[in-house]
Every structure is written in C-alpha cells, then in structure tokens.
Amino acid sequence: TGFNARYIKDNNIQSLCQITVTKSGEIIPYIVKVNTGISTKAVLPEVCPACGEELQWDGVNICCMNPLCSGKSLWDLVIWIKSLAQVDGLSDSLITKFCNILGIKTVEDLYHITPDYVRNALISYGQTGKQARLFLRAFTTCREGMFSIYDAMKACNIPRFGDKTCKLCLDCKDALIHCATVEFISPRYERYFR
C-alpha cells in the first residue's frame, strides 16, 4: 500500500512509478524504496469520487468532509461488517458488491432487513454461490451475534480510534457499557453487546 496520501505526495509516487517492496507481516507489501517516476510531481485526487466534494487534508490523509457522502457511508458499512463478522474470504469488494445488489447503503440498513430477506433476495438476483453464502453468513453474524466492546468500537470506524485506543478504552469498560446501553443504544439492540 502507499501508506497514506502524505507519503505518496512526499515521495512523488504516481502512475507507472517503480517502487521496491518487501513482504511485511503475513501478506502486506511494504514500500522500501521509491524509484524514479515519469513525472516530477505526484497527482492526488482533488474531489471525492463518490459525491464530488472537494477533498481536504486531515493529518496525513486526504478526506471527503461531506457528512452525507455515500462513499463514507459505504466504507463505514464495510468496516462494520468486517469488524463484527470476520468471515475469511469476504473482501471489501464482495461486501460492496452484495450491499449494492441488496440496496444496503448504511449500517442502519442492516438492521431493517432480515437474514431470510437477504437469502431470498440473493437467490432472486441469481447470487447463490460461495461468495453469496459468505456474505449471508457475515450479514447474519452482524444481525444475531454477540460482540465484545472492543470489536464494537472498532466497527464504528471512528477516526483515529485504532487498535491501541480501543484497547485503552477497555479500562473504562463499565462506563462504556453504561453509555451504550442507557444513552445511545436502544433496548432493541442492547442484547448484541456484552
């Protein structure tokens, strides 16, 4: 990966640029060296591809600041499903594909339809293979599973709220559970969090 937009800009990484990578961790490639590119300046997107709003710098990333951006809602949905369901073989693009087929645009949409509806809709769209079964399993897990506070916090996709911050928040578990169950999560969904 290119790490972040600042790294890409500072190292002039652009289309057709040659880079040297090494394996980092289990499968993630890590950029070791940036070789010469075609042009002298990296070209970063200036507008959001989903909503057309101008992108702005947010730390080392360029982001769409439009709170109603469909791309942000879709990414939140992908993170929610991946964080809570954790189904091997279910990629971001597959989650996006099936959410688009089913008209699921937000996390909230997941909780307005049932696994039976999803199963029948996938069949009616001719989506009956392994990938569709993986998505149905992930959907059902999100709807009916029990989740730790840690997984729930990660699933919310809160900016700058990564693994370390979520783990630190576990020290305040009782306060988080109180806030979640009393003030923010309706009793209907309270049973999903332990």
Coordinates of N, CA and C in Angstrom, one line a residue:
T1 N 0.8 -1.2 0.0 CA 0.0 0.0 0.0 C 0.9 1.2 0.0
G2 N 0.3 2.4 -0.3 CA 1.0 3.6 -0.3 C 1.1 4.3 1.1
F3 N 0.7 3.6 2.1 CA 0.7 4.1 3.5 C -0.4 5.2 3.7
N4 N -0.2 6.3 3.1 CA -1.1 7.4 3.2 C -0.9 8.5 2.1
A5 N -1.7 9.4 2.0 CA -1.6 10.4 0.9 C -0.3 11.3 1.1
R6 N 0.0 11.6 2.3 CA 1.2 12.4 2.6 C 2.5 11.7 2.1
Y7 N 2.6 10.4 2.4 CA 3.7 9.6 1.9 C 3.8 9.6 0.4
I8 N 2.6 9.4 -0.3 CA 2.6 9.4 -1.7 C 3.0 10.7 -2.3
K9 N 2.5 11.8 -1.7 CA 2.9 13.2 -2.2 C 4.4 13.4 -1.9
D10 N 4.8 13.2 -0.7 CA 6.2 13.5 -0.4 C 7.2 12.7 -1.2
N11 N 6.8 11.5 -1.6 CA 7.8 10.6 -2.3 C 7.5 10.5 -3.8
N12 N 6.6 11.4 -4.2 CA 6.2 11.6 -5.7 C 5.9 10.2 -6.3
I13 N 5.1 9.5 -5.6 CA 4.6 8.2 -6.2 C 3.4 8.5 -7.1
Q14 N 3.5 8.1 -8.3 CA 2.5 8.3 -9.3 C 2.3 7.1 -10.2
S15 N 1.4 7.2 -11.1 CA 1.1 6.1 -12.0 C 2.4 5.8 -12.8
L16 N 2.6 4.5 -13.0 CA 3.8 4.0 -13.7 C 5.1 4.2 -12.9
C17 N 5.1 4.7 -11.7 CA 6.2 4.8 -10.9 C 6.7 3.4 -10.4
Q18 N 8.0 3.2 -10.4 CA 8.5 1.9 -9.9 C 8.9 2.0 -8.5
I19 N 8.5 1.0 -7.7 CA 8.8 1.0 -6.3 C 9.4 -0.4 -5.9
T20 N 10.2 -0.4 -4.9 CA 10.7 -1.7 -4.4 C 9.9 -2.0 -3.1
V21 N 9.4 -3.2 -3.0 CA 8.6 -3.6 -1.9 C 9.2 -4.9 -1.3
T22 N 8.8 -5.1 0.0 CA 9.2 -6.3 0.7 C 8.0 -6.8 1.4
K23 N 8.0 -8.0 1.7 CA 6.8 -8.6 2.5 C 6.9 -8.1 3.9
S24 N 5.8 -7.7 4.5 CA 5.8 -7.2 5.8 C 4.7 -7.9 6.6
G25 N 4.9 -8.5 7.7 CA 3.9 -9.3 8.4 C 3.6 -10.5 7.6
E26 N 2.3 -10.9 7.5 CA 2.0 -12.1 6.8 C 1.9 -11.9 5.3
I27 N 1.2 -10.8 4.8 CA 1.0 -10.6 3.4 C 1.1 -9.2 2.9
I28 N 1.2 -8.2 3.8 CA 1.1 -6.8 3.4 C 2.5 -6.4 2.8
P29 N 2.4 -5.8 1.6 CA 3.7 -5.3 1.0 C 4.1 -4.0 1.7
Y30 N 5.4 -3.8 1.9 CA 5.9 -2.6 2.5 C 6.8 -1.9 1.5
I31 N 6.6 -0.6 1.3 CA 7.5 0.1 0.3 C 8.8 0.4 1.0
V32 N 9.9 -0.1 0.3 CA 11.2 0.0 0.8 C 11.9 1.2 0.1
K33 N 11.6 1.4 -1.2 CA 12.3 2.4 -1.9 C 11.4 2.8 -3.1
V34 N 11.4 4.1 -3.4 CA 10.7 4.7 -4.5 C 11.7 5.0 -5.6
N35 N 11.6 4.4 -6.7 CA 12.5 4.6 -7.8 C 11.9 5.8 -8.6
T36 N 12.6 6.2 -9.7 CA 12.2 7.3 -10.4 C 10.8 7.1 -11.1
G37 N 10.1 8.1 -11.2 CA 8.8 8.1 -11.9 C 8.8 8.8 -13.2
I38 N 7.7 8.9 -13.8 CA 7.5 9.5 -15.1 C 7.5 11.0 -15.0
S39 N 6.7 11.5 -14.0 CA 6.6 13.0 -13.9 C 7.3 13.4 -12.6
T40 N 7.3 14.7 -12.3 CA 8.1 15.2 -11.2 C 7.2 15.4 -10.0
K41 N 5.9 15.2 -10.1 CA 5.0 15.5 -9.0 C 3.9 14.5 -9.0
A42 N 3.6 14.0 -7.8 CA 2.5 13.0 -7.6 C 1.2 13.8 -7.8
V43 N 0.2 13.1 -8.4 CA -1.1 13.7 -8.6 C -2.1 13.0 -7.7
L44 N -2.6 13.7 -6.8 CA -3.6 13.2 -5.9 C -5.0 13.6 -6.3
P45 N -6.0 12.8 -6.0 CA -7.3 13.3 -6.3 C -7.7 14.6 -5.6
E46 N -8.5 15.4 -6.2 CA -8.9 16.7 -5.6 C -10.3 16.7 -5.2
V47 N -11.1 15.8 -5.8 CA -12.6 15.7 -5.4 C -12.9 14.2 -5.1
C48 N -13.9 14.1 -4.2 CA -14.4 12.8 -3.8 C -15.0 12.1 -5.0
P49 N -14.6 10.8 -5.3 CA -15.2 10.1 -6.4 C -16.6 9.7 -6.2
A50 N -17.1 9.7 -4.9 CA -18.4 9.3 -4.6 C -19.4 10.5 -4.7
C51 N -19.0 11.6 -4.1 CA -20.0 12.7 -4.0 C -19.6 14.0 -4.8
G52 N -18.3 14.1 -5.2 CA -17.8 15.3 -5.9 C -17.4 16.4 -5.1
E53 N -17.4 16.3 -3.8 CA -17.0 17.4 -2.9 C -15.5 17.5 -2.9
E54 N -14.9 18.6 -2.7 CA -13.5 18.9 -2.7 C -12.9 18.1 -1.5
L55 N -11.8 17.4 -1.7 CA -11.1 16.6 -0.6 C -10.2 17.6 0.2
Q56 N -10.1 17.3 1.4 CA -9.3 18.2 2.3 C -8.3 17.3 3.1
W57 N -7.2 17.9 3.5 CA -6.2 17.2 4.3 C -6.7 17.1 5.7
D58 N -6.5 15.9 6.2 CA -6.8 15.5 7.6 C -5.6 14.7 8.1
G59 N -4.7 15.4 8.7 CA -3.4 14.8 9.1 C -2.7 14.4 7.9
V60 N -2.4 13.1 7.7 CA -1.6 12.6 6.6 C -2.5 12.0 5.5
N61 N -3.8 12.2 5.6 CA -4.7 11.7 4.6 C -5.5 12.8 4.0
I62 N -6.0 12.5 2.8 CA -7.0 13.5 2.2 C -8.3 12.8 2.3
C63 N -9.3 13.6 2.7 CA -10.6 13.0 3.0 C -11.7 13.9 2.5
C64 N -12.8 13.2 2.3 CA -14.1 13.9 2.0 C -14.7 14.3 3.3
M65 N -15.0 15.5 3.5 CA -15.6 16.0 4.7 C -17.1 16.1 4.7
N66 N -17.7 15.7 3.6 CA -19.1 15.7 3.4 C -19.8 14.6 4.3
P67 N -20.5 15.0 5.4 CA -21.1 14.0 6.3 C -22.1 13.1 5.6
L68 N -22.7 13.6 4.4 CA -23.7 12.8 3.7 C -23.1 12.0 2.5
C69 N -21.8 11.9 2.5 CA -21.1 11.3 1.3 C -21.5 9.8 1.3
S70 N -22.0 9.3 0.2 CA -22.3 7.9 0.1 C -21.1 7.0 0.2
G71 N -19.9 7.5 -0.3 CA -18.7 6.7 -0.2 C -18.3 6.5 1.3
K72 N -18.5 7.5 2.1 CA -18.1 7.3 3.5 C -19.1 6.4 4.2
S73 N -20.4 6.5 3.9 CA -21.4 5.6 4.4 C -21.1 4.1 4.0
L74 N -20.7 3.9 2.8 CA -20.4 2.6 2.3 C -19.1 2.0 3.0
W75 N -18.1 2.9 3.2 CA -16.9 2.4 3.8 C -17.2 2.1 5.3
D76 N -18.0 2.9 6.0 CA -18.4 2.6 7.3 C -19.1 1.2 7.4
L77 N -19.9 1.0 6.4 CA -20.7 -0.3 6.3 C -19.7 -1.5 6.1
V78 N -18.7 -1.3 5.2 CA -17.7 -2.4 5.0 C -17.0 -2.6 6.3
I79 N -16.5 -1.6 7.0 CA -15.7 -1.8 8.2 C -16.6 -2.4 9.3
W80 N -17.8 -2.0 9.4 CA -18.8 -2.6 10.4 C -18.9 -4.1 10.2
I81 N -19.1 -4.5 8.9 CA -19.3 -6.0 8.6 C -18.0 -6.7 8.8
K82 N -16.9 -6.2 8.4 CA -15.6 -6.9 8.5 C -15.2 -7.0 10.0
S83 N -15.4 -5.9 10.8 CA -15.0 -5.9 12.2 C -15.9 -6.9 13.0
L84 N -17.1 -7.0 12.7 CA -18.0 -7.8 13.5 C -18.1 -9.2 13.0
A85 N -18.2 -9.4 11.7 CA -18.4 -10.8 11.2 C -17.1 -11.6 11.0
Q86 N -16.0 -10.9 10.6 CA -14.7 -11.5 10.4 C -14.8 -12.9 9.7
V87 N -15.4 -12.8 8.5 CA -15.5 -14.0 7.6 C -14.4 -14.1 6.7
D88 N -13.6 -15.2 6.7 CA -12.5 -15.4 5.8 C -13.0 -15.5 4.4
G89 N -12.3 -14.8 3.5 CA -12.7 -14.9 2.1 C -13.7 -13.8 1.6
L90 N -14.1 -13.0 2.5 CA -15.1 -11.9 2.2 C -14.4 -10.6 2.1
S91 N -14.0 -10.2 0.9 CA -13.3 -9.0 0.7 C -14.1 -7.7 0.7
D92 N -13.5 -6.6 0.8 CA -14.2 -5.3 0.7 C -15.0 -5.2 -0.6
S93 N -14.5 -5.7 -1.7 CA -15.2 -5.6 -2.9 C -16.4 -6.5 -3.0
L94 N -16.3 -7.6 -2.3 CA -17.5 -8.5 -2.3 C -18.6 -7.9 -1.4
I95 N -18.2 -7.4 -0.2 CA -19.2 -6.8 0.6 C -19.8 -5.6 -0.1
T96 N -19.1 -4.8 -0.8 CA -19.6 -3.7 -1.6 C -20.6 -4.2 -2.6
K97 N -20.2 -5.2 -3.4 CA -21.0 -5.8 -4.4 C -22.4 -6.2 -3.9
F98 N -22.4 -7.0 -2.8 CA -23.6 -7.5 -2.3 C -24.5 -6.5 -1.6
C99 N -23.8 -5.5 -1.0 CA -24.6 -4.4 -0.4 C -25.3 -3.6 -1.5
N100 N -24.5 -3.4 -2.6 CA -25.1 -2.6 -3.8 C -26.3 -3.4 -4.4
I101 N -26.1 -4.7 -4.6 CA -27.2 -5.6 -5.1 C -28.4 -5.5 -4.2
L102 N -28.2 -5.5 -2.9 CA -29.4 -5.5 -2.0 C -29.9 -4.2 -1.6
G103 N -29.2 -3.1 -2.0 CA -29.6 -1.7 -1.7 C -29.3 -1.4 -0.2
I104 N -28.3 -2.0 0.3 CA -27.8 -1.7 1.7 C -26.8 -0.6 1.6
K105 N -27.1 0.6 2.1 CA -26.3 1.7 1.9 C -25.6 2.2 3.2
T106 N -26.2 1.9 4.3 CA -25.7 2.3 5.6 C -25.7 1.1 6.6
V107 N -25.0 1.3 7.7 CA -25.0 0.3 8.8 C -26.5 0.1 9.3
E108 N -27.2 1.2 9.4 CA -28.6 1.1 9.9 C -29.4 0.2 9.0
D109 N -29.2 0.3 7.7 CA -29.9 -0.6 6.8 C -29.8 -2.1 7.1
L110 N -28.7 -2.5 7.7 CA -28.5 -3.9 8.0 C -29.6 -4.4 9.0
Y111 N -30.0 -3.5 9.8 CA -30.9 -3.8 10.9 C -32.4 -3.6 10.6
H112 N -32.6 -3.3 9.3 CA -34.0 -3.1 8.9 C -34.5 -4.2 8.0
I113 N -33.6 -5.2 7.7 CA -33.9 -6.3 6.9 C -33.5 -7.6 7.6
T114 N -34.0 -8.7 7.3 CA -33.8 -10.0 8.0 C -32.8 -10.9 7.1
P115 N -32.2 -11.9 7.8 CA -31.4 -12.8 7.0 C -32.3 -13.6 6.0
D116 N -33.5 -13.9 6.3 CA -34.4 -14.5 5.3 C -34.6 -13.6 4.0
Y117 N -34.8 -12.3 4.3 CA -34.9 -11.4 3.2 C -33.7 -11.4 2.3
V118 N -32.5 -11.3 3.0 CA -31.2 -11.3 2.2 C -31.1 -12.6 1.5
R119 N -31.3 -13.7 2.1 CA -31.2 -15.0 1.4 C -32.1 -15.0 0.1
N120 N -33.4 -14.7 0.3 CA -34.3 -14.7 -0.8 C -33.9 -13.7 -1.9
A121 N -33.5 -12.5 -1.5 CA -33.1 -11.5 -2.5 C -31.8 -12.0 -3.3
L122 N -30.9 -12.6 -2.6 CA -29.7 -13.1 -3.3 C -30.1 -14.1 -4.3
I123 N -31.0 -15.0 -3.9 CA -31.4 -16.1 -4.8 C -32.2 -15.4 -6.0
S124 N -33.0 -14.4 -5.8 CA -33.7 -13.8 -6.9 C -32.8 -13.1 -7.8
Y125 N -31.6 -12.6 -7.4 CA -30.7 -12.0 -8.2 C -29.7 -13.0 -8.8
G126 N -29.9 -14.3 -8.6 CA -29.0 -15.3 -9.1 C -27.7 -15.4 -8.4
Q127 N -27.6 -14.9 -7.2 CA -26.4 -14.9 -6.4 C -26.5 -16.1 -5.4
T128 N -26.1 -17.3 -5.8 CA -26.2 -18.4 -4.9 C -24.9 -19.2 -4.6
G129 N -23.8 -18.7 -5.1 CA -22.6 -19.3 -4.9 C -21.9 -19.1 -3.6
K130 N -20.6 -19.5 -3.5 CA -19.9 -19.5 -2.2 C -19.8 -18.0 -1.7
Q131 N -19.5 -17.1 -2.6 CA -19.4 -15.7 -2.2 C -20.7 -15.2 -1.6
A132 N -21.8 -15.5 -2.2 CA -23.1 -15.1 -1.6 C -23.4 -15.7 -0.2
R133 N -23.0 -17.0 -0.1 CA -23.1 -17.6 1.2 C -22.2 -17.0 2.3
L134 N -21.0 -16.6 1.9 CA -20.1 -15.9 2.8 C -20.8 -14.6 3.3
F135 N -21.3 -13.8 2.3 CA -22.0 -12.6 2.7 C -23.2 -12.8 3.6
L136 N -24.0 -13.8 3.3 CA -25.1 -14.1 4.1 C -24.7 -14.5 5.5
R137 N -23.6 -15.2 5.6 CA -23.1 -15.6 7.0 C -22.6 -14.3 7.7
A138 N -21.9 -13.4 7.0 CA -21.5 -12.2 7.6 C -22.7 -11.3 8.1
F139 N -23.6 -11.2 7.2 CA -24.8 -10.4 7.5 C -25.5 -11.0 8.7
T140 N -25.7 -12.3 8.8 CA -26.4 -13.0 9.9 C -25.6 -12.8 11.2
T141 N -24.3 -12.9 11.1 CA -23.5 -12.6 12.3 C -23.7 -11.2 12.8
C142 N -23.7 -10.2 11.9 CA -23.9 -8.8 12.3 C -25.2 -8.6 13.0
R143 N -26.2 -9.3 12.5 CA -27.6 -9.2 13.0 C -27.8 -9.9 14.3
E144 N -27.2 -11.1 14.4 CA -27.6 -12.0 15.5 C -26.4 -12.3 16.5
G145 N -25.2 -11.9 16.2 CA -24.1 -12.2 17.0 C -24.0 -11.4 18.3
M146 N -23.1 -11.8 19.1 CA -22.7 -11.1 20.3 C -21.3 -10.6 20.1
F147 N -21.0 -9.3 20.5 CA -19.8 -8.7 20.2 C -19.1 -8.1 21.5
S148 N -17.8 -8.2 21.5 CA -17.1 -7.5 22.6 C -17.2 -6.0 22.4
I149 N -17.0 -5.3 23.5 CA -16.9 -3.8 23.4 C -15.8 -3.4 22.5
Y150 N -14.7 -4.1 22.5 CA -13.5 -3.8 21.7 C -13.9 -3.9 20.2
D151 N -14.6 -5.0 19.8 CA -15.0 -5.2 18.4 C -16.0 -4.2 18.0
A152 N -16.9 -3.8 18.9 CA -17.9 -2.8 18.6 C -17.3 -1.5 18.4
M153 N -16.3 -1.1 19.2 CA -15.7 0.2 19.0 C -14.9 0.2 17.7
K154 N -14.2 -0.8 17.3 CA -13.5 -0.9 16.0 C -14.5 -0.8 14.9
A155 N -15.6 -1.5 15.0 CA -16.6 -1.5 14.0 C -17.2 -0.1 13.7
C156 N -17.2 0.8 14.7 CA -17.8 2.1 14.5 C -16.9 3.0 13.5
N157 N -15.7 2.6 13.2 CA -14.8 3.3 12.3 C -14.7 4.8 12.7
I158 N -14.4 5.0 13.9 CA -14.2 6.3 14.4 C -12.8 6.8 14.1
P159 N -12.6 8.0 13.4 CA -11.3 8.4 13.0 C -10.3 8.5 14.2
R160 N -9.1 8.0 14.0 CA -8.0 8.0 14.9 C -8.3 7.1 16.1
F161 N -9.3 6.1 16.0 CA -9.7 5.2 17.0 C -9.3 3.8 16.6
G162 N -8.0 3.5 16.6 CA -7.5 2.2 16.1 C -7.4 1.2 17.2
D163 N -6.6 0.2 17.0 CA -6.5 -0.9 17.9 C -6.0 -0.5 19.3
K164 N -5.0 0.4 19.3 CA -4.4 0.8 20.6 C -5.5 1.6 21.4
T165 N -6.2 2.5 20.8 CA -7.2 3.3 21.5 C -8.3 2.5 22.0
C166 N -8.8 1.6 21.2 CA -9.8 0.7 21.6 C -9.4 -0.2 22.8
K167 N -8.2 -0.7 22.8 CA -7.7 -1.5 23.9 C -7.6 -0.6 25.2
L168 N -7.2 0.6 25.0 CA -7.1 1.5 26.2 C -8.5 1.8 26.8
C169 N -9.5 1.9 25.9 CA -10.8 2.2 26.3 C -11.4 1.0 27.1
L170 N -10.9 -0.2 26.9 CA -11.4 -1.3 27.7 C -11.2 -1.1 29.2
D171 N -10.2 -0.2 29.6 CA -10.1 0.1 31.0 C -11.3 0.8 31.6
C172 N -12.1 1.4 30.7 CA -13.3 2.1 31.1 C -14.5 1.4 30.6
K173 N -14.4 0.0 30.6 CA -15.5 -0.8 30.1 C -16.8 -0.5 30.7
D174 N -16.9 -0.4 32.0 CA -18.1 -0.2 32.7 C -18.8 1.1 32.3
A175 N -18.0 2.1 32.2 CA -18.6 3.4 31.7 C -19.1 3.3 30.3
L176 N -18.3 2.6 29.4 CA -18.8 2.5 28.0 C -20.1 1.7 27.9
I177 N -20.2 0.6 28.7 CA -21.4 -0.2 28.7 C -22.6 0.7 29.2
H178 N -22.4 1.4 30.2 CA -23.4 2.3 30.7 C -23.9 3.3 29.7
C179 N -22.9 4.0 29.0 CA -23.3 4.9 28.0 C -24.0 4.3 26.8
A180 N -23.5 3.1 26.4 CA -24.1 2.4 25.3 C -25.5 1.9 25.5
T181 N -25.7 1.3 26.7 CA -27.0 0.7 26.9 C -28.0 1.7 27.4
V182 N -27.6 2.8 28.2 CA -28.5 3.7 28.7 C -28.8 4.8 27.8
E183 N -27.8 5.4 27.2 CA -28.0 6.6 26.4 C -28.0 6.5 24.9
F184 N -27.3 5.5 24.3 CA -27.1 5.6 22.9 C -27.7 4.4 22.2
I185 N -27.7 3.2 22.7 CA -28.2 2.0 22.0 C -29.6 1.8 22.6
S186 N -30.5 1.6 21.6 CA -31.9 1.4 22.1 C -32.0 0.0 22.7
P187 N -32.9 -0.3 23.5 CA -33.0 -1.6 24.2 C -33.1 -2.7 23.1
R188 N -33.7 -2.4 22.0 CA -33.8 -3.4 20.9 C -32.5 -4.0 20.5
Y189 N -31.4 -3.2 20.5 CA -30.1 -3.7 20.1 C -29.1 -4.0 21.3
E190 N -29.5 -3.7 22.5 CA -28.7 -3.8 23.6 C -28.2 -5.2 23.8
R191 N -29.0 -6.2 23.4 CA -28.6 -7.6 23.6 C -27.4 -8.0 22.7
Y192 N -27.1 -7.3 21.7 CA -26.0 -7.7 20.8 C -24.6 -7.4 21.4
F193 N -24.6 -6.6 22.5 CA -23.3 -6.2 23.1 C -23.2 -6.8 24.5
R194 N -22.0 -7.4 24.8 CA -21.9 -8.0 26.2 C -20.7 -7.3 26.9

